[in-house]
Amino acid sequence: MDFALTAEQTLIVDMVRRFVQEEIIPLEINLDPDADELEPEVLERLTDKTKAMGLFGLDTPPEYGGPEIDMVTRVLIAIECSQHRAGIYTPCYGAFGGARQAQLFEATEVQKEKYLYPMLRGEKRVFFGLSEPSGGSDPARAIQTRAVRDGNNHWVLNGTKLWISGADRADYGLVFARTGGAGRAGVTAFIVETNWPGFNVARVVHTLRSAKYATEIQIDNLRVPHENILGEEGGGFAIANDRLARQRVPYAAECLGAAIKAHEMATEYSKIRETFGATLSARQGIQWMLVENEIDIRAARLLVLDAAAKSDKGLPFRTESAIAKLVCSENGFKVIDRSMQIHGGLGVAKDLPLERWFREMRIRRIGEGPSEVQKHVIARDIIGGSLR
Amino acid sequence: MAVRMNKPWIDLNEISLGTIACHLGVYQLANKNYEIVYIGVANAMTKFGLKGELLSFLNRKQLGACYFRSEVNMAYKTRYVELLQVFYYDHKRLPIGNTDIEPASLGQLRPGGVDHKKF
């Protein structure tokens, strides 16, 4: 197995690394430690640079104007982009293009005109409404939001969505609702506009992540035109699932990027901090922590690149993406925890990015499918015989 | 946690601010009619947190602030946005002191049950 970078990948990695070091990290000196947004004119200046690099719209397919990069390169970029204070959840503050609603690429031409292209032009914001109070990890069974047909042209939706990011600022989004019986075939995806009567962002859900919040949506007799079904009636689960498997790979890589930076900081600090007449790096207890960091990072890196490489080759990569997500988030958390420990009191202070990474990495072990759900997916593939 | 900050108002003066610590969090200021005139945040860039923020208003009378109430909150950024959103929902405008915020960029919250109590 050869994970050597191509000349083009090496160039891209160097370019992105320089961008983070020269453009992003200096900005953070004057930002609140929990900041997740830049002033529009600053973001525009940075976006001009990523466009000049040919790397704007990383998660947009090339036929819609995104860069022609494979998943391995996407992972390498994600590892670099996340090596700053806000990097786990807001890599480079969105200068490489914000999160896209990938499902809308499956829309009809009419839907694309109305919803996809305005999103790609950055004119409209979107949300993804899958999880509910009854659960988010097993949407096929947990979805209780109900859509009932009203005549030929409309559906009426009722229910509650929870943990939905950005719904309060979105113009429209996807709401998954049950149109049939229990299980996967009973779920349909609807494109819903947030100013329609019956769509209510009822509250903000505060979490460890002070920078961005989730919301709770109350859907109360929301009338949705039939033409706003995305894909086919009963085909919502497949649409949701496709997104989840694919985005787990760069998601895992972002966990790794922050861990690499934390480890780098801990290593440097251990060389200059003295206790009882010797540097921390001279102490075996600290050395072993650094060794464990190194092993955790290397293992995670190999696994996330393996998942990306399989995806690029058109091979099944569901198990690999689950392993990558599991290992990168769990190892990343351990690395950041050890790095905080090595820094002592400074590690928990807001002066350094470690405390923010610690809080946000804790969420990463749950977001996009908790570690236990990833194990469930992997176990299913082992026992089902589809692993080899 | 309640969406609206419904704590009692406290006189904005040096004596009462003496009881406020330097934590991170959010606060509201009200005029003599108990109308909210400013919603603020003591973030990690603020020297002396809530105490520092509120003390700075003692010397700035332009908002007519006579009362304050505050909430220690590590999720200060999201709580700050939530307080602004709910104020906008209740009043269809932002407090007179929050002139640096464009309502369109704030996002919309519809928590239900307009709070008609005096703020």
XYZ file of C-alpha atoms in Angstrom:
507
model
C 0.000 0.000 0.000
C 1.467 3.317 -1.058
C 0.245 6.505 0.532
C 2.946 8.715 -0.941
C 1.461 11.989 -2.158
C 1.516 12.868 -5.820
C 3.356 16.020 -6.888
C -0.005 17.780 -7.258
C -1.183 16.690 -3.824
C 2.090 17.856 -2.269
C 1.618 21.237 -3.912
C -1.961 21.528 -2.702
C -1.057 20.526 0.853
C 1.783 23.085 0.949
C -0.482 25.781 -0.448
C -3.296 25.125 2.032
C -0.872 24.852 4.943
C 0.616 28.223 4.044
C -2.860 29.703 3.721
C -3.788 28.531 7.223
C -0.540 29.780 8.749
C -0.398 33.124 6.971
C -4.052 34.059 6.576
C -6.121 32.288 9.225
C -4.044 31.927 12.386
C -3.030 35.639 12.504
C -6.719 36.601 12.292
C -7.532 34.520 15.343
C -5.319 36.624 17.594
C -8.006 39.310 17.550
C -11.071 37.070 17.552
C -13.021 35.715 20.465
C -11.728 32.198 21.249
C -15.139 30.801 20.348
C -15.576 32.817 17.158
C -16.887 30.970 14.134
C -17.441 33.801 11.687
C -15.381 36.507 10.031
C -16.470 39.944 8.940
C -17.992 39.595 5.427
C -15.278 41.700 3.790
C -12.522 39.616 5.417
C -14.180 36.397 4.320
C -14.566 37.767 0.806
C -10.855 38.578 0.658
C -10.003 35.035 1.764
C -12.527 33.499 -0.609
C -10.905 35.375 -3.491
C -7.660 33.650 -2.549
C -9.126 30.143 -2.388
C -10.800 30.773 -5.744
C -7.432 31.810 -7.153
C -6.013 28.556 -5.777
C -8.751 26.680 -7.634
C -9.974 25.197 -4.377
C -13.247 27.011 -3.682
C -16.321 24.825 -3.214
C -14.501 21.710 -2.024
C -17.684 19.690 -1.633
C -19.283 20.855 -4.850
C -19.056 18.429 -7.790
C -16.898 19.692 -10.701
C -19.896 19.814 -13.051
C -21.395 22.444 -10.729
C -18.211 24.485 -10.486
C -16.294 22.683 -7.726
C -12.627 21.739 -8.029
C -11.639 18.450 -9.621
C -10.182 16.724 -6.602
C -10.486 13.132 -5.446
C -11.399 12.049 -1.931
C -7.767 11.486 -0.865
C -6.943 15.076 -1.791
C -10.131 16.252 -0.068
C -8.950 14.459 3.080
C -5.467 15.979 2.858
C -7.023 19.443 2.562
C -9.354 18.758 5.502
C -6.386 17.741 7.654
C -4.648 21.049 6.877
C -7.714 23.284 7.061
C -8.602 22.182 10.572
C -5.256 23.106 12.141
C -6.388 26.324 13.772
C -8.597 27.285 16.687
C -11.945 27.186 14.876
C -10.791 24.464 12.532
C -12.776 21.487 13.773
C -16.226 22.851 12.993
C -15.389 25.900 10.878
C -12.317 25.045 8.838
C -10.812 28.334 7.625
C -14.110 30.019 8.537
C -15.686 28.745 5.342
C -13.129 30.334 2.997
C -13.062 27.127 0.955
C -16.841 27.207 0.583
C -19.399 26.370 3.199
C -21.152 23.098 3.810
C -23.349 22.111 0.906
C -26.606 20.238 0.925
C -25.327 17.396 -1.230
C -28.773 15.854 -1.678
C -29.900 18.805 -3.753
C -27.606 17.612 -6.534
C -30.181 14.818 -6.937
C -33.002 17.332 -7.444
C -35.076 17.729 -10.595
C -34.136 20.505 -13.012
C -36.977 22.684 -11.739
C -35.890 22.106 -8.134
C -32.283 22.797 -9.040
C -33.182 26.178 -10.549
C -35.169 27.145 -7.497
C -33.055 25.672 -4.711
C -29.682 24.259 -5.780
C -28.225 27.070 -7.863
C -29.059 29.899 -5.429
C -27.339 27.805 -2.734
C -24.268 27.279 -4.907
C -24.120 30.998 -5.686
C -24.092 31.648 -1.953
C -27.362 33.571 -2.121
C -29.377 31.164 0.013
C -28.709 29.161 3.147
C -29.962 25.650 3.732
C -30.439 23.177 6.584
C -30.702 19.404 6.907
C -33.624 18.194 9.053
C -33.194 14.535 9.857
C -32.786 13.943 13.619
C -35.725 13.993 16.002
C -36.132 13.802 19.783
C -36.723 10.089 19.279
C -33.174 9.708 17.937
C -30.789 10.581 15.158
C -28.613 7.504 14.758
C -31.325 5.237 13.420
C -33.470 7.556 11.310
C -35.250 4.750 9.489
C -36.942 3.788 12.731
C -36.759 7.014 14.736
C -38.501 9.408 12.357
C -41.937 10.255 13.704
C -42.590 13.449 11.762
C -45.571 12.576 9.664
C -46.507 13.740 6.162
C -50.074 13.144 5.023
C -51.215 13.710 1.478
C -53.791 16.464 1.082
C -55.372 16.193 -2.363
C -53.135 15.776 -5.384
C -50.891 18.740 -4.928
C -49.916 19.019 -1.290
C -48.645 17.211 1.781
C -49.234 18.308 5.375
C -46.326 17.788 7.769
C -46.407 17.603 11.567
C -43.620 16.777 13.997
C -40.467 17.912 15.746
C -36.866 17.999 14.567
C -33.946 18.312 16.969
C -30.206 19.042 16.653
C -30.732 20.902 13.389
C -27.899 23.318 12.632
C -28.580 26.602 10.899
C -32.350 26.266 10.576
C -32.880 29.730 12.083
C -30.764 31.376 9.386
C -31.723 29.143 6.482
C -33.998 30.041 3.592
C -34.971 26.432 2.988
C -33.882 22.921 3.783
C -34.651 19.240 3.746
C -37.152 17.728 6.141
C -37.433 13.951 6.322
C -40.908 12.727 7.201
C -42.742 9.444 7.341
C -45.143 9.033 4.434
C -45.520 5.283 4.723
C -45.156 2.543 7.280
C -42.270 1.745 9.624
C -38.749 1.310 8.289
C -36.664 2.748 5.489
C -39.234 2.682 2.708
C -41.612 4.847 4.731
C -39.406 7.966 4.759
C -39.606 10.786 2.205
C -37.445 13.918 1.829
C -39.223 17.269 1.362
C -37.723 20.613 0.413
C -39.259 23.080 2.834
C -39.047 26.867 2.854
C -38.535 28.355 6.295
C -40.996 31.230 5.814
C -43.930 28.913 5.171
C -46.612 28.960 7.881
C -46.168 26.032 10.225
C -42.371 26.027 10.155
C -41.098 27.236 13.529
C -37.590 27.300 14.931
C -38.738 26.908 18.499
C -35.490 27.112 20.417
C -31.722 27.138 20.406
C -30.016 24.104 21.933
C -26.903 25.193 23.828
C -24.060 22.720 23.990
C -20.349 22.478 24.757
C -19.849 24.153 21.431
C -20.457 27.805 22.170
C -19.615 28.905 18.634
C -22.541 27.307 16.835
C -25.824 26.021 18.070
C -28.330 23.441 17.076
C -32.046 24.220 16.969
C -35.338 22.528 17.583
C -37.923 22.828 14.821
C -41.634 22.543 15.479
C -43.579 21.597 12.361
C -47.227 22.393 12.754
C -49.545 21.665 9.813
C -46.896 22.717 7.335
C -48.247 22.483 3.780
C -45.634 21.402 1.252
C -46.295 21.187 -2.497
C -45.975 17.717 -3.970
C -43.323 18.945 -6.402
C -41.071 19.659 -3.409
C -40.466 15.985 -2.773
C -36.770 15.342 -3.334
C -36.225 12.075 -5.166
C -39.052 9.630 -4.909
C -41.794 9.165 -2.357
C -40.367 6.648 0.133
C -36.825 7.269 -1.107
C -35.769 9.671 1.651
C -33.706 7.229 3.647
C -31.406 6.430 0.717
C -30.900 10.161 0.131
C -30.019 10.782 3.784
C -27.809 7.720 4.049
C -25.744 8.564 1.004
C -24.829 11.901 2.499
C -23.919 10.448 5.882
C -21.525 7.781 4.539
C -19.754 10.158 2.159
C -19.211 13.061 4.502
C -17.864 10.913 7.324
C -14.487 10.732 5.599
C -13.551 14.456 5.523
C -15.354 14.782 8.869
C -12.908 12.225 10.306
C -9.978 14.043 8.716
C -10.954 17.298 10.433
C -10.669 15.540 13.807
C -7.204 14.423 12.823
C -6.046 17.910 11.805
C -6.757 19.414 15.207
C -5.090 16.440 16.912
C -1.945 16.894 14.821
C -1.751 20.556 15.794
C -2.343 19.793 19.482
C 0.389 17.161 19.434
C 2.765 19.578 17.728
C 2.055 22.182 20.418
C 2.533 19.652 23.228
C 5.830 18.471 21.781
C 7.190 22.014 21.486
C 5.960 22.982 24.943
C 7.528 19.891 26.517
C 10.912 21.004 25.215
C 10.799 24.450 26.824
C 8.834 23.883 30.037
C 11.046 22.986 32.978
C 10.029 21.340 36.234
C 12.329 20.276 39.031
C 15.403 21.111 37.011
C 14.581 19.336 33.755
C 12.394 19.904 30.750
C 9.115 18.022 30.515
C 10.447 16.259 27.433
C 13.141 14.667 29.601
C 10.488 12.954 31.738
C 9.474 9.464 30.767
C 5.871 10.095 31.784
C 5.639 12.928 29.247
C 7.598 11.047 26.593
C 5.119 8.187 26.740
C 2.217 10.582 26.350
C 3.865 12.001 23.255
C 4.514 8.491 21.940
C 0.856 7.560 22.448
C -0.148 10.755 20.630
C 2.106 9.871 17.720
C 0.743 6.326 17.442
C -2.879 7.487 17.696
C -2.329 10.078 14.966
C -0.516 7.719 12.611
C -3.163 5.020 12.987
C -5.955 7.515 12.368
C -4.196 8.992 9.343
C -3.725 5.585 7.701
C -7.346 4.642 8.288
C -8.848 7.839 6.940
C -6.629 7.716 3.852
C -7.609 4.067 3.356
C -11.307 5.011 3.395
C -10.674 7.862 0.957
C -8.602 5.672 -1.380
C -11.315 3.005 -1.491
C -13.906 5.668 -2.284
C -11.721 6.990 -5.119
C -11.356 3.484 -6.570
C -15.107 3.039 -6.596
C -14.896 0.256 -4.013
C -17.364 -0.120 -1.145
C -16.144 2.082 1.691
C -18.982 2.134 4.208
C -17.034 0.036 6.730
C -13.837 1.980 6.103
C -15.567 5.334 6.587
C -17.128 4.087 9.834
C -13.712 2.912 11.084
C -12.108 6.201 10.051
C -14.775 8.254 11.801
C -14.566 6.129 14.936
C -10.760 6.120 15.201
C -10.177 9.740 14.183
C -12.689 11.126 16.677
C -11.713 8.811 19.543
C -7.950 9.118 18.957
C -8.260 12.832 18.300
C -9.970 13.309 21.650
C -7.273 11.324 23.448
C -4.480 13.268 21.755
C -6.027 16.615 22.661
C -6.637 15.456 26.235
C -3.002 14.378 26.639
C -1.783 17.591 25.022
C -3.828 19.613 27.511
C -2.356 17.584 30.343
C 1.182 18.304 29.145
C 0.380 22.031 29.036
C -0.899 21.997 32.632
C -3.003 25.014 33.609
C -2.313 26.682 30.293
C -4.016 23.768 28.572
C -7.408 24.586 30.035
C -7.122 28.357 29.552
C -8.787 30.142 26.670
C -5.385 31.620 25.809
C -4.704 28.455 23.799
C -6.982 26.625 21.361
C -6.722 23.334 23.274
C -9.761 23.907 25.497
C -11.983 24.689 22.503
C -10.711 21.630 20.641
C -11.359 19.522 23.735
C -14.991 20.659 23.931
C -15.619 20.355 20.225
C -13.827 17.032 19.866
C -16.025 15.648 22.625
C -18.992 16.419 20.413
C -17.268 14.821 17.411
C -17.419 11.470 19.199
C -21.209 11.795 18.993
C -21.896 13.870 15.870
C -22.357 12.144 12.481
C -23.023 8.882 14.273
C -21.637 8.115 17.756
C -18.708 5.721 18.146
C -21.074 2.966 19.233
C -23.148 3.323 16.066
C -19.970 3.146 13.964
C -19.105 -0.085 15.810
C -22.587 -1.360 15.057
C -22.043 -0.687 11.336
C -18.625 -2.355 11.384
C -19.907 -5.366 13.348
C -22.782 -5.791 10.911
C -20.326 -5.921 8.037
C -18.017 -8.368 9.840
C -20.833 -10.715 10.768
C -22.580 -10.276 7.455
C -19.367 -11.249 5.707
C -19.166 -8.106 3.613
C -15.953 -6.874 5.217
C -13.528 -8.849 3.039
C -33.070 27.009 30.620
C -35.705 29.615 29.803
C -35.352 31.225 26.406
C -35.985 34.687 27.836
C -33.892 36.050 30.670
C -36.526 36.606 33.307
C -34.347 37.419 36.286
C -35.135 40.475 38.416
C -33.573 43.781 37.445
C -30.773 45.182 39.595
C -29.823 48.852 39.929
C -26.883 49.692 37.699
C -24.470 51.279 40.158
C -21.061 50.626 41.623
C -22.410 49.013 44.762
C -24.507 46.403 43.011
C -21.791 45.756 40.436
C -19.506 44.969 43.335
C -21.364 41.677 43.661
C -20.785 40.711 40.024
C -17.819 38.478 39.278
C -15.603 38.475 36.204
C -17.248 35.483 34.564
C -18.084 35.122 30.908
C -21.747 35.465 30.074
C -24.538 37.667 28.801
C -26.394 40.670 30.178
C -29.252 43.017 29.490
C -29.615 46.706 30.306
C -32.941 48.460 30.862
C -34.027 52.090 31.113
C -36.090 53.598 33.898
C -39.250 52.058 32.399
C -37.673 48.595 32.499
C -37.448 48.480 28.712
C -34.459 46.582 27.442
C -32.112 49.017 25.738
C -29.116 46.778 25.180
C -28.224 43.105 25.099
C -24.551 42.423 25.581
C -22.021 39.665 25.914
C -18.924 39.352 28.044
C -16.809 37.162 25.831
C -13.315 35.874 26.359
C -11.819 39.016 24.813
C -13.500 41.135 27.492
C -11.265 42.313 30.280
C -12.831 41.314 33.613
C -15.822 39.586 32.016
C -19.314 40.624 33.092
C -18.021 42.985 35.763
C -15.815 44.820 33.281
C -18.545 45.042 30.681
C -21.168 46.350 33.075
C -18.798 48.798 34.764
C -18.096 50.346 31.384
C -21.758 51.374 31.163
C -21.565 53.400 34.365
C -19.574 55.993 32.471
C -21.699 55.790 29.319
C -25.157 57.108 29.996
C -26.248 57.514 26.373
C -28.605 54.527 26.459
C -30.306 55.683 29.615
C -29.517 52.376 31.263
C -30.608 52.261 34.912
C -30.907 48.514 35.500
C -29.113 45.342 34.523
C -29.397 41.604 34.833
C -26.826 39.038 33.848
C -26.301 35.358 33.368
C -23.004 33.509 33.724
C -22.805 31.276 30.695
C -19.903 29.497 29.021
C -22.013 29.176 25.879
C -21.986 32.955 25.801
C -21.960 33.298 22.034
C -24.985 31.153 21.322
C -26.887 32.521 24.324
C -26.195 36.087 23.169
C -27.626 35.344 19.721
C -30.612 33.599 21.287
C -31.418 36.634 23.482
C -31.231 38.933 20.469
C -33.410 36.598 18.423
C -36.084 36.304 21.080
C -36.111 40.063 21.616
C -36.580 40.524 17.891
C -39.393 37.962 17.911
C -41.148 39.785 20.754
C -40.643 43.360 19.500
C -40.001 43.101 15.752
C -36.871 45.161 16.286
C -33.603 45.011 18.220
C -32.851 47.006 21.381
C -31.947 50.609 20.626
C -28.360 50.059 21.741
C -27.697 47.098 19.473
C -27.122 49.198 16.401
C -24.184 47.158 15.116
C -26.310 44.124 14.292
C -28.156 43.620 11.050
C -31.416 41.793 11.951
C -31.445 39.923 8.642
C -28.181 38.250 9.553
C -29.396 37.204 12.961
C -31.646 34.305 12.091
C -35.237 33.819 13.161
C -36.517 32.186 16.273
C -40.226 31.572 16.780
C -40.388 30.323 20.321
C -44.132 30.797 20.628
C -45.991 32.655 23.331
C -45.049 36.304 22.986
C -43.936 37.532 26.356
C -46.175 40.512 27.084
C -44.776 41.081 30.526
C -42.903 44.275 31.147
C -39.252 43.561 30.527
